[in-house]
Amino acid sequence: MVAIYFDSFGCFPERFAEGITMYCKINLQEYLVKTRCGMVSVALFGDQDKPALVTYPDLALNHISCFQGLFFSPEVNSFLLHNFCIYHISPPGHEVGAAPIGSDDLMPSVDDLADQVLEVLNFFGLGSVMCMGVAAGAYVLTLFAMKYRQRVLGLILVSPLCRAPSWTEWLVNKVMSNLLYFYGMCGVVKELLLKRYFSQEVRGSVEEPESDIVQACRRLLDERQSISVQQFLEAMNGRRDLSEGLRKLHCRSLIFVGENSPFHSEALHMTSKLDRRYSDLVEVQACGSIVTEEQPHAMLIPLEYFLTGFGLYRPSPRSFFHRKAWA
């Protein structure tokens, strides 16, 4: 197990526009996949002949609000798209422009969500895949890896959950669930979610304004269908402890966690339960849970080393150019 610490902060503004341009040039295809528990939205980027990287976001987020910081970072973007075709799975009803669902519709369990991942893989004819999940999404993909071990090459987990919710988390989740059900995505829910996602440094204070990423996330939360978020939250509030099964996971795992994440202790616990021969931990200083948005550049070097172990990473000319530019 290796712990790597980063003390840098925020994205590189001068490269943000360049990352957007590169990301948007990739052919985006959006699919609605019919599963046993309803429709699931999948945004596909890249060449489908390449190995698959499947992502799953945290509660109330989708690939735009949870992974755009990572994929807008030119260095990370270049080597991920050089090696993978990206399959962004959104939790039911979390995709952009999602239609409202009825409050009486079937509420999926965490097992149902993991099984939906399998159905998505089967829909696209995929075999073994690399998985990247954030917080609640990391739990879903870990559960998927435990249930369908032959379908997972490796796990990249950001501020992962693996235990049943504590009484404190369970109570906060219940309050949010009730607010979502009766009042929708109200101010209190948004504040609780932003506290879950980001460190105090970017959330701001009386003296300091909110950062751009927090303001953007706040706006994107207004677009979520509150019943869909409430159902995902209830599924996560009913999750079981996966600790005992983690030792049997023999796929390589790379865990990122921000030192200010409310799930920091959860990530440390998960690392202690995984086989140390196959797992690594990266703790990111001055960062909250959503490392992919708050400090995506801190993921670059660990990801490169991790993928080299699979023989997947080959420096692209673009990646080489950026390395020379920064030398």
Short mmCIF file of N, CA and C in Angstrom, two decimals, residues 130-193:
data_model
loop_
_atom_site.label_atom_id
_atom_site.label_comp_id
_atom_site.label_asym_id
_atom_site.label_seq_id
_atom_site.Cartn_x
_atom_site.Cartn_y
_atom_site.Cartn_z
N MET A 130 -12.51 -1.56 -16.77
CA MET A 130 -11.99 -0.76 -15.69
C MET A 130 -13.14 0.08 -15.14
N CYS A 131 -13.18 0.25 -13.82
CA CYS A 131 -14.29 0.98 -13.20
C CYS A 131 -13.77 2.16 -12.40
N MET A 132 -14.48 3.30 -12.49
CA MET A 132 -14.16 4.49 -11.71
C MET A 132 -15.44 5.03 -11.09
N GLY A 133 -15.48 5.05 -9.77
CA GLY A 133 -16.67 5.53 -9.08
C GLY A 133 -16.33 6.52 -7.99
N VAL A 134 -17.28 7.41 -7.69
CA VAL A 134 -17.09 8.44 -6.68
C VAL A 134 -18.14 8.26 -5.58
N ALA A 135 -17.67 8.12 -4.33
CA ALA A 135 -18.51 8.04 -3.14
C ALA A 135 -19.61 6.97 -3.31
N ALA A 136 -20.88 7.37 -3.45
CA ALA A 136 -21.94 6.38 -3.61
C ALA A 136 -21.71 5.55 -4.87
N GLY A 137 -21.22 6.19 -5.93
CA GLY A 137 -20.90 5.46 -7.16
C GLY A 137 -19.78 4.46 -6.96
N ALA A 138 -18.83 4.78 -6.07
CA ALA A 138 -17.76 3.84 -5.75
C ALA A 138 -18.32 2.61 -5.03
N TYR A 139 -19.31 2.82 -4.17
CA TYR A 139 -19.96 1.67 -3.50
C TYR A 139 -20.64 0.77 -4.52
N VAL A 140 -21.38 1.36 -5.45
CA VAL A 140 -22.10 0.57 -6.45
C VAL A 140 -21.12 -0.26 -7.28
N LEU A 141 -20.00 0.35 -7.70
CA LEU A 141 -19.04 -0.38 -8.53
C LEU A 141 -18.25 -1.41 -7.72
N THR A 142 -18.01 -1.14 -6.44
CA THR A 142 -17.36 -2.15 -5.59
C THR A 142 -18.27 -3.35 -5.42
N LEU A 143 -19.55 -3.08 -5.18
CA LEU A 143 -20.52 -4.18 -5.07
C LEU A 143 -20.60 -4.95 -6.38
N PHE A 144 -20.58 -4.25 -7.49
CA PHE A 144 -20.58 -4.90 -8.80
C PHE A 144 -19.35 -5.80 -8.94
N ALA A 145 -18.19 -5.32 -8.53
CA ALA A 145 -16.95 -6.11 -8.63
C ALA A 145 -17.00 -7.34 -7.74
N MET A 146 -17.66 -7.24 -6.60
CA MET A 146 -17.77 -8.39 -5.70
C MET A 146 -18.75 -9.43 -6.25
N LYS A 147 -19.78 -8.97 -6.93
CA LYS A 147 -20.79 -9.89 -7.47
C LYS A 147 -20.35 -10.51 -8.80
N TYR A 148 -19.59 -9.75 -9.58
CA TYR A 148 -19.23 -10.19 -10.94
C TYR A 148 -17.73 -9.98 -11.15
N ARG A 149 -16.93 -10.75 -10.44
CA ARG A 149 -15.48 -10.52 -10.40
C ARG A 149 -14.81 -10.64 -11.76
N GLN A 150 -15.33 -11.51 -12.59
CA GLN A 150 -14.70 -11.73 -13.90
C GLN A 150 -14.92 -10.56 -14.86
N ARG A 151 -15.79 -9.62 -14.49
CA ARG A 151 -16.10 -8.51 -15.39
C ARG A 151 -15.33 -7.23 -15.04
N VAL A 152 -14.46 -7.29 -14.03
CA VAL A 152 -13.76 -6.09 -13.58
C VAL A 152 -12.25 -6.29 -13.66
N LEU A 153 -11.58 -5.43 -14.44
CA LEU A 153 -10.12 -5.44 -14.51
C LEU A 153 -9.51 -4.74 -13.29
N GLY A 154 -10.07 -3.60 -12.93
CA GLY A 154 -9.53 -2.83 -11.82
C GLY A 154 -10.55 -1.81 -11.35
N LEU A 155 -10.32 -1.29 -10.13
CA LEU A 155 -11.22 -0.31 -9.53
C LEU A 155 -10.44 0.97 -9.23
N ILE A 156 -10.97 2.10 -9.68
CA ILE A 156 -10.46 3.42 -9.31
C ILE A 156 -11.58 4.07 -8.50
N LEU A 157 -11.37 4.20 -7.21
CA LEU A 157 -12.43 4.62 -6.29
C LEU A 157 -12.06 5.95 -5.66
N VAL A 158 -12.99 6.89 -5.67
CA VAL A 158 -12.76 8.22 -5.12
C VAL A 158 -13.68 8.42 -3.91
N SER A 159 -13.07 8.62 -2.75
CA SER A 159 -13.81 8.78 -1.48
C SER A 159 -14.89 7.70 -1.34
N PRO A 160 -14.48 6.44 -1.40
CA PRO A 160 -15.47 5.35 -1.46
C PRO A 160 -16.17 5.08 -0.14
N LEU A 161 -17.36 4.54 -0.25
CA LEU A 161 -18.11 4.00 0.89
C LEU A 161 -18.07 2.48 0.81
N CYS A 162 -17.95 1.82 1.96
CA CYS A 162 -18.00 0.36 1.93
C CYS A 162 -18.76 -0.22 3.12
N ARG A 163 -19.00 0.59 4.15
CA ARG A 163 -19.74 0.10 5.31
C ARG A 163 -21.19 0.56 5.26
N ALA A 164 -22.03 -0.05 6.10
CA ALA A 164 -23.39 0.44 6.26
C ALA A 164 -23.31 1.85 6.85
N PRO A 165 -24.32 2.69 6.60
CA PRO A 165 -24.26 4.07 7.12
C PRO A 165 -24.22 4.10 8.64
N SER A 166 -23.43 5.01 9.18
CA SER A 166 -23.45 5.24 10.62
C SER A 166 -24.79 5.86 11.01
N TRP A 167 -25.08 5.89 12.31
CA TRP A 167 -26.33 6.50 12.74
C TRP A 167 -26.40 7.97 12.33
N THR A 168 -25.27 8.67 12.40
CA THR A 168 -25.25 10.09 12.01
C THR A 168 -25.55 10.25 10.53
N GLU A 169 -24.85 9.45 9.68
CA GLU A 169 -25.11 9.54 8.25
C GLU A 169 -26.54 9.14 7.93
N TRP A 170 -27.02 8.08 8.57
CA TRP A 170 -28.38 7.60 8.32
C TRP A 170 -29.40 8.69 8.63
N LEU A 171 -29.20 9.40 9.74
CA LEU A 171 -30.14 10.45 10.14
C LEU A 171 -30.10 11.63 9.17
N VAL A 172 -28.89 12.06 8.79
CA VAL A 172 -28.76 13.16 7.82
C VAL A 172 -29.40 12.78 6.49
N ASN A 173 -29.17 11.54 6.07
CA ASN A 173 -29.77 11.07 4.82
C ASN A 173 -31.29 11.05 4.90
N LYS A 174 -31.83 10.66 6.04
CA LYS A 174 -33.28 10.64 6.21
C LYS A 174 -33.87 12.04 6.14
N VAL A 175 -33.16 13.00 6.77
CA VAL A 175 -33.62 14.40 6.70
C VAL A 175 -33.62 14.87 5.25
N MET A 176 -32.53 14.60 4.53
CA MET A 176 -32.47 14.99 3.11
C MET A 176 -33.56 14.30 2.31
N SER A 177 -33.78 13.02 2.57
CA SER A 177 -34.79 12.27 1.83
C SER A 177 -36.18 12.87 2.01
N ASN A 178 -36.51 13.22 3.23
CA ASN A 178 -37.82 13.82 3.49
C ASN A 178 -37.94 15.19 2.85
N LEU A 179 -36.87 15.98 2.92
CA LEU A 179 -36.89 17.30 2.28
C LEU A 179 -37.06 17.18 0.77
N LEU A 180 -36.34 16.22 0.18
CA LEU A 180 -36.46 16.00 -1.26
C LEU A 180 -37.87 15.58 -1.64
N TYR A 181 -38.46 14.74 -0.85
CA TYR A 181 -39.80 14.23 -1.16
C TYR A 181 -40.85 15.33 -1.06
N PHE A 182 -40.76 16.18 -0.01
CA PHE A 182 -41.81 17.17 0.21
C PHE A 182 -41.51 18.53 -0.42
N TYR A 183 -40.23 18.91 -0.52
CA TYR A 183 -39.89 20.26 -0.97
C TYR A 183 -38.99 20.29 -2.21
N GLY A 184 -38.54 19.14 -2.68
CA GLY A 184 -37.67 19.12 -3.84
C GLY A 184 -36.24 19.53 -3.48
N MET A 185 -35.49 19.96 -4.50
CA MET A 185 -34.09 20.34 -4.31
C MET A 185 -34.03 21.74 -3.70
N CYS A 186 -34.34 21.80 -2.42
CA CYS A 186 -34.40 23.09 -1.72
C CYS A 186 -33.00 23.51 -1.25
N GLY A 187 -32.91 24.70 -0.68
CA GLY A 187 -31.63 25.24 -0.26
C GLY A 187 -30.91 24.39 0.77
N VAL A 188 -31.65 23.85 1.73
CA VAL A 188 -31.02 23.04 2.78
C VAL A 188 -30.38 21.79 2.18
N VAL A 189 -31.09 21.14 1.27
CA VAL A 189 -30.55 19.93 0.63
C VAL A 189 -29.29 20.26 -0.15
N LYS A 190 -29.32 21.36 -0.91
CA LYS A 190 -28.14 21.74 -1.69
C LYS A 190 -26.94 22.01 -0.78
N GLU A 191 -27.17 22.67 0.35
CA GLU A 191 -26.06 22.95 1.26
C GLU A 191 -25.48 21.66 1.84
N LEU A 192 -26.35 20.72 2.19
CA LEU A 192 -25.88 19.43 2.72
C LEU A 192 -25.09 18.66 1.67
N LEU A 193 -25.55 18.72 0.43
CA LEU A 193 -24.85 18.02 -0.65
C LEU A 193 -23.49 18.66 -0.94
#
